[in-house]
Amino acid sequence: MHAHIAEAVKKPDLISLAPDLACLRFETMKVYSALGAVRHLLESGTVRPGDTLVDSSSGIYAQALALACHRYGMKCHIVGSTTVDRSTRVQLEILGATLEQVAPSRDLRLDQETRVRRVAEILAAHPSYHWMRQYHDDIHYHGYREVADELDAELPAGPLTLVGGVGSGASTGALATYLRAAGRDVSLVGVQPFGSVTFGSEHVADPDMIIAGIGSAIAFRNVRHELYDRVHWVNFDSAVSGAVALLRTSGIFAGLSAGAAHLAARWERLRDASRTAVFIAADTGHRYVDSAYARHRQAADIDTLKPHEITSLDALRHPWSTTSWPPAGR
C-alpha cells in the first residue's frame, strides 16, 4: 500500500511494442524528479517541513512539485507559463499550491525569461523561500535512480538505445548515467523541437511548436551535452503523426514528446538492430486533444517518414533531422 498518491502515480509502465522496442510510459514523469529532489532537500536540512518551494513551470513540473509538497508537508508556489491548462490549475488550487501565470507571449524565450525574472522578484520579497531550479540543480537527477534500476532489471541483457525528449535534461541524463554506472551499454538519443537553443536549432523556427516540456529558449545547466550520442529534431506535424500512430497501434495515449520519441526510436532501431530501443512517454495526451489529436485524420503514415541525416547544424531542416552528437561538421 502506498503512503501517498504521489508514490503511486510516479510509477511507469514498461510496455513491449516489438521484441526490440519498448515504451516507458509515465502518467506524469516529473513526479519522480520532484519527489527525489524534495526528499533530498529535507534529508540534507536545506529545507524544513512547512517551508515554501518556488519554481517556474510550463505545467507538468508544476503538478509534480505540488504533489511532492503535499506529500512532505511543504508549501508550493508556481510561476507558470500560459500553457498551464485548466485541469492543472484546478488541481494546484485544491492541493494548496499557488499559481501565477505570466502574460501570454508567442516568444518562448520571452516567456521563459519573464518567468525566471518573476521568480527572482518573489525570492527578493521572500528570502526564506527555496527556489527549486528544476532546469539547473542536479538534485533533480536523484529521483530517477529507481527507474534506472527497474529498467536494468526488466530489459533483456545487451546494449540499449534510450530515447527521450530533452527538456531540463534530468530524465534522459539521469537514466543514462545510472544505467551506465550499472554496467549497461547505453546509447542516449535526445529528442528536440526546432527552435530550441539546447542543441543549437534556434535558427530553424517551428511556428506550430507547442511540445511542452522539451526544448528551450534559454540554456539549462542540467542538460549535460556530453551524455548524448545522437539528437533528433522533430517538428509539430511529425510529432503529431508519431503520437497518433502510437495510440492507434498500441493504445498508448501520450503527449507529443512521446510521439516524437516514438519516431526517433523506430529510426534508431532500423540503424542498429543489435540494440533494444526504449523511448520515454513522459505524460498522457490529454493536454493535446484539441491542438493535436483532433487532427488525427491528417496525420501522416509514419512508415513514409524518415529524417534528414545531417553532419552540420547548418543543414537542419523540417520536418525531421538527425545527427550524431556532437555533429561531425560542428
Coordinates of C-alpha atoms in Angstrom, one line a residue:
M1 CA 0.0 0.0 0.0
H2 CA 1.3 3.5 -0.9
A3 CA 1.7 6.1 1.7
H4 CA 0.7 8.9 -0.7
I5 CA -0.8 9.1 -4.2
A6 CA 2.4 10.7 -5.5
E7 CA 4.2 7.4 -4.8
A8 CA 1.6 5.6 -6.9
V9 CA 1.4 7.9 -9.9
K10 CA 5.2 8.2 -10.3
K11 CA 5.5 4.5 -11.2
P12 CA 6.0 4.0 -15.0
D13 CA 4.8 1.0 -17.1
L14 CA 7.3 -0.7 -19.4
I15 CA 5.4 -1.8 -22.5
S16 CA 6.7 -4.0 -25.2
L17 CA 5.8 -2.8 -28.7
A18 CA 8.0 -5.3 -30.5
P19 CA 10.8 -7.7 -29.4
D20 CA 13.4 -5.0 -29.5
L21 CA 11.2 -1.9 -29.0
A22 CA 9.6 -0.7 -25.7
C23 CA 7.9 2.3 -24.3
L24 CA 8.5 3.6 -20.8
R25 CA 5.1 5.1 -20.2
F26 CA 4.5 7.5 -17.3
E27 CA 1.3 9.2 -16.1
T28 CA 3.4 12.2 -15.1
M29 CA 7.1 11.6 -15.2
K30 CA 8.4 14.6 -13.2
V31 CA 6.8 13.3 -10.0
Y32 CA 9.8 11.1 -9.7
S33 CA 12.1 14.1 -10.1
A34 CA 10.2 16.3 -7.7
L35 CA 9.8 13.7 -5.0
G36 CA 13.5 12.8 -5.2
A37 CA 14.5 16.5 -5.1
V38 CA 12.3 17.5 -2.2
R39 CA 13.2 14.4 -0.2
H40 CA 16.9 15.2 -0.7
L41 CA 16.4 18.8 0.4
L42 CA 14.7 17.7 3.6
E43 CA 17.2 15.0 4.4
S44 CA 20.1 17.4 3.9
G45 CA 18.5 20.0 6.1
T46 CA 18.3 22.6 3.3
V47 CA 14.6 23.0 3.9
R48 CA 12.2 22.1 6.7
P49 CA 8.6 20.9 6.6
G50 CA 6.3 23.9 6.2
D51 CA 8.8 25.9 4.1
T52 CA 7.7 27.3 0.7
L53 CA 9.2 25.9 -2.5
V54 CA 9.0 28.0 -5.6
D55 CA 9.8 27.4 -9.3
S56 CA 8.8 28.1 -12.9
S57 CA 6.9 25.6 -15.0
S58 CA 5.1 25.1 -18.2
G59 CA 2.7 22.7 -16.4
I60 CA 4.0 19.2 -15.9
Y61 CA 6.6 20.1 -13.2
A62 CA 4.0 22.3 -11.5
Q63 CA 1.7 19.4 -10.8
A64 CA 4.7 17.2 -9.8
L65 CA 6.1 19.8 -7.4
A66 CA 2.6 20.4 -5.9
L67 CA 2.2 16.7 -5.3
A68 CA 5.7 16.4 -3.7
C69 CA 5.0 19.4 -1.5
H70 CA 1.6 17.8 -0.5
R71 CA 3.4 14.5 0.3
Y72 CA 6.1 16.1 2.5
G73 CA 4.1 19.0 4.1
M74 CA 5.6 21.8 2.2
K75 CA 4.1 24.9 0.6
C76 CA 4.3 25.4 -3.1
H77 CA 4.3 28.5 -5.3
I78 CA 4.5 28.2 -9.1
V79 CA 5.2 30.9 -11.7
G80 CA 3.5 29.3 -14.7
S81 CA 3.5 29.6 -18.4
T82 CA 0.2 30.2 -20.3
T83 CA 0.5 26.5 -21.3
V84 CA -0.6 25.5 -17.8
D85 CA -4.1 24.2 -18.6
R86 CA -7.3 24.5 -16.7
S87 CA -7.2 20.9 -15.3
T88 CA -3.7 21.5 -13.8
R89 CA -4.7 24.9 -12.5
V90 CA -7.7 23.5 -10.6
Q91 CA -5.6 20.6 -9.2
L92 CA -2.9 23.0 -8.0
E93 CA -5.5 25.2 -6.2
I94 CA -7.1 22.2 -4.5
L95 CA -3.7 20.8 -3.5
G96 CA -2.9 24.1 -1.8
A97 CA -0.3 25.4 -4.3
T98 CA -0.4 28.9 -5.5
L99 CA 0.0 29.7 -9.2
E100 CA 0.6 32.9 -11.0
Q101 CA 0.8 32.9 -14.8
V102 CA 2.8 35.3 -16.7
A103 CA 1.3 37.4 -19.5
P104 CA 0.8 35.5 -22.8
S105 CA 3.6 35.5 -25.3
R106 CA 4.3 33.8 -28.6
D107 CA 8.0 34.2 -28.0
L108 CA 9.3 31.2 -26.0
R109 CA 12.4 33.0 -24.9
L110 CA 10.4 35.9 -23.6
D111 CA 8.0 33.6 -21.8
Q112 CA 10.9 31.7 -20.0
E113 CA 12.9 34.8 -19.2
T114 CA 9.7 36.5 -17.8
R115 CA 9.0 33.6 -15.6
V116 CA 12.6 33.4 -14.3
R117 CA 12.6 37.2 -13.6
R118 CA 9.3 36.9 -11.7
V119 CA 10.9 34.1 -9.6
A120 CA 13.8 36.4 -8.7
E121 CA 11.3 39.1 -7.6
I122 CA 9.5 36.6 -5.4
L123 CA 12.7 35.4 -3.8
A124 CA 13.8 39.0 -3.1
A125 CA 10.5 39.7 -1.4
H126 CA 10.5 36.3 0.5
P127 CA 14.2 35.3 1.3
S128 CA 13.0 32.2 3.2
Y129 CA 11.5 30.6 0.0
H130 CA 13.6 27.9 -1.7
W131 CA 14.0 28.1 -5.5
M132 CA 13.9 24.5 -6.8
R133 CA 15.7 25.4 -10.1
Q134 CA 14.5 22.4 -12.0
Y135 CA 16.5 23.4 -15.0
H136 CA 19.8 23.9 -13.2
D137 CA 20.0 22.0 -9.9
D138 CA 21.2 18.4 -10.4
I139 CA 19.2 17.2 -7.3
H140 CA 16.5 16.5 -9.9
Y141 CA 18.6 13.6 -11.1
H142 CA 18.2 11.7 -7.8
G143 CA 14.7 10.5 -8.3
Y144 CA 15.4 8.6 -11.5
R145 CA 17.8 6.1 -9.9
E146 CA 14.9 3.9 -9.0
V147 CA 13.6 4.0 -12.6
A148 CA 17.0 3.1 -14.0
D149 CA 17.3 0.1 -11.6
E150 CA 13.9 -1.2 -12.8
L151 CA 14.8 -0.8 -16.4
D152 CA 18.1 -2.7 -15.8
A153 CA 16.2 -5.5 -14.2
E154 CA 13.3 -5.7 -16.7
L155 CA 15.0 -5.2 -20.0
P156 CA 16.9 -8.0 -21.8
A157 CA 20.6 -8.1 -21.3
G158 CA 22.6 -6.4 -24.0
P159 CA 23.1 -2.9 -25.4
L160 CA 20.3 -0.3 -25.1
T161 CA 19.2 2.7 -27.0
L162 CA 17.4 5.1 -24.7
V163 CA 15.3 7.8 -26.5
G164 CA 13.6 10.7 -24.8
G165 CA 12.6 14.4 -25.1
V166 CA 15.2 16.7 -23.6
G167 CA 13.7 19.5 -21.5
S168 CA 15.5 20.2 -18.3
G169 CA 17.9 17.2 -19.1
A170 CA 17.2 15.4 -15.8
S171 CA 15.2 12.4 -17.0
T172 CA 17.3 11.3 -20.0
G173 CA 20.6 12.4 -18.5
A174 CA 19.9 10.6 -15.1
L175 CA 18.6 7.4 -16.6
A176 CA 21.6 7.1 -18.9
T177 CA 24.0 7.9 -16.1
Y178 CA 22.6 5.4 -13.7
L179 CA 22.3 2.6 -16.3
R180 CA 25.8 3.1 -17.5
A181 CA 27.0 3.0 -13.9
A182 CA 25.3 -0.3 -13.6
G183 CA 27.4 -1.6 -16.5
R184 CA 24.9 -1.2 -19.3
D185 CA 26.0 -0.2 -22.8
V186 CA 23.6 2.7 -23.4
S187 CA 23.3 4.9 -26.5
L188 CA 21.5 8.1 -25.4
V189 CA 19.3 9.8 -28.0
G190 CA 17.8 13.2 -27.3
V191 CA 14.7 14.5 -29.0
Q192 CA 14.2 18.2 -29.6
P193 CA 11.8 20.6 -31.3
F194 CA 13.1 23.0 -33.9
G195 CA 13.8 26.5 -32.4
S196 CA 15.4 25.2 -29.2
V197 CA 18.8 26.5 -28.1
T198 CA 19.6 23.3 -26.2
F199 CA 21.2 21.5 -29.1
G200 CA 21.6 24.5 -31.4
S201 CA 18.4 24.6 -33.5
E202 CA 17.4 28.2 -32.6
H203 CA 18.0 29.3 -36.2
V204 CA 15.2 27.0 -37.5
A205 CA 11.8 28.1 -36.4
D206 CA 8.7 25.9 -36.0
P207 CA 5.7 28.3 -35.7
D208 CA 3.5 25.4 -34.5
M209 CA 5.8 24.3 -31.8
I210 CA 3.7 23.6 -28.7
I211 CA 5.5 20.5 -27.5
A212 CA 5.5 21.5 -23.8
G213 CA 8.3 20.3 -21.6
I214 CA 11.1 19.8 -24.3
G215 CA 13.3 22.3 -25.9
S216 CA 14.3 25.7 -24.5
A217 CA 14.9 29.3 -25.5
I218 CA 17.5 29.7 -22.6
A219 CA 20.4 27.4 -21.6
F220 CA 19.7 24.7 -19.0
R221 CA 22.7 23.6 -16.9
N222 CA 21.0 20.2 -16.1
V223 CA 21.5 19.3 -19.8
R224 CA 24.9 17.5 -19.9
H225 CA 25.6 17.5 -23.6
E226 CA 28.4 15.0 -23.3
L227 CA 26.0 12.3 -22.2
Y228 CA 24.2 12.2 -25.6
D229 CA 25.2 10.1 -28.6
R230 CA 22.6 11.3 -31.1
V231 CA 19.9 14.0 -31.4
H232 CA 16.7 14.1 -33.4
W233 CA 14.8 17.4 -34.2
V234 CA 11.1 16.7 -34.9
N235 CA 8.6 19.3 -35.9
F236 CA 5.0 19.6 -34.7
D237 CA 3.3 17.8 -37.6
S238 CA 5.7 14.8 -37.4
A239 CA 5.3 14.6 -33.6
V240 CA 1.5 14.5 -34.1
S241 CA 1.9 11.7 -36.6
G242 CA 4.1 9.8 -34.2
A243 CA 1.7 10.2 -31.3
V244 CA -1.4 9.2 -33.4
A245 CA 0.4 6.1 -34.6
L246 CA 1.5 5.2 -31.1
L247 CA -2.2 5.4 -29.9
R248 CA -3.5 3.6 -33.0
T249 CA -1.1 0.7 -32.8
S250 CA -0.5 0.2 -29.1
G251 CA -3.3 2.1 -27.3
I252 CA -0.8 4.3 -25.5
F253 CA -2.3 7.8 -25.2
A254 CA 0.7 10.1 -24.7
G255 CA 2.0 13.6 -25.2
L256 CA 3.7 15.0 -28.3
S257 CA 7.2 14.5 -26.9
A258 CA 6.3 10.8 -26.8
G259 CA 5.2 11.0 -30.5
A260 CA 8.5 12.5 -31.5
A261 CA 10.4 9.9 -29.4
H262 CA 8.4 7.1 -31.0
L263 CA 9.6 8.2 -34.4
A264 CA 13.2 8.6 -33.3
A265 CA 13.2 5.2 -31.5
R266 CA 11.9 3.4 -34.6
W267 CA 14.6 5.0 -36.7
E268 CA 17.4 4.2 -34.3
R269 CA 16.1 0.6 -34.3
L270 CA 16.5 0.5 -38.0
R271 CA 20.0 1.9 -37.8
D272 CA 21.2 -0.7 -35.3
A273 CA 19.1 -3.9 -34.9
S274 CA 21.6 -5.2 -32.3
R275 CA 20.2 -2.8 -29.6
T276 CA 17.0 -2.8 -27.7
A277 CA 15.3 0.6 -28.1
V278 CA 13.3 2.2 -25.2
F279 CA 11.6 5.5 -25.6
I280 CA 10.1 7.7 -22.9
A281 CA 6.4 8.7 -22.8
A282 CA 6.6 11.4 -20.1
D283 CA 2.9 12.2 -19.8
T284 CA -0.6 11.5 -21.1
G285 CA -2.0 13.1 -24.2
H286 CA -4.9 14.9 -22.6
R287 CA -3.5 18.4 -22.9
Y288 CA -3.0 17.8 -26.7
V289 CA -6.5 16.6 -27.5
D290 CA -7.7 19.8 -29.3
S291 CA -4.4 21.0 -30.6
A292 CA -3.1 17.7 -31.9
Y293 CA -5.1 14.5 -31.6
A294 CA -8.2 16.2 -33.1
R295 CA -6.1 16.4 -36.4
H296 CA -5.6 12.6 -36.5
R297 CA -7.1 12.2 -39.9
Q298 CA -4.4 14.5 -41.3
A299 CA -1.6 12.6 -39.6
A300 CA 1.0 11.1 -42.0
D301 CA 1.6 7.4 -42.2
I302 CA 4.9 7.1 -40.1
D303 CA 6.2 4.4 -42.4
T304 CA 6.5 7.1 -45.1
L305 CA 8.5 9.4 -42.8
K306 CA 12.3 9.5 -42.4
P307 CA 14.8 12.0 -41.1
H308 CA 17.4 14.1 -43.0
E309 CA 20.7 12.7 -41.8
I310 CA 22.9 15.7 -41.4
T311 CA 26.6 16.4 -40.3
S312 CA 26.2 20.1 -39.5
L313 CA 23.7 22.1 -37.7
D314 CA 23.6 24.5 -40.7
A315 CA 21.9 21.7 -42.6
L316 CA 19.0 21.4 -40.1
R317 CA 15.6 21.4 -41.9
H318 CA 12.0 20.4 -41.4
P319 CA 10.2 18.2 -40.8
W320 CA 12.8 15.9 -39.1
S321 CA 16.6 15.9 -38.9
T322 CA 19.1 13.8 -37.0
T323 CA 22.8 13.5 -36.4
S324 CA 25.4 12.0 -34.1
W325 CA 26.3 14.3 -31.2
P326 CA 28.3 16.4 -31.5
P327 CA 27.8 16.7 -35.3
A328 CA 30.9 15.8 -37.3
G329 CA 30.7 19.2 -39.0
R330 CA 30.2 21.3 -36.0

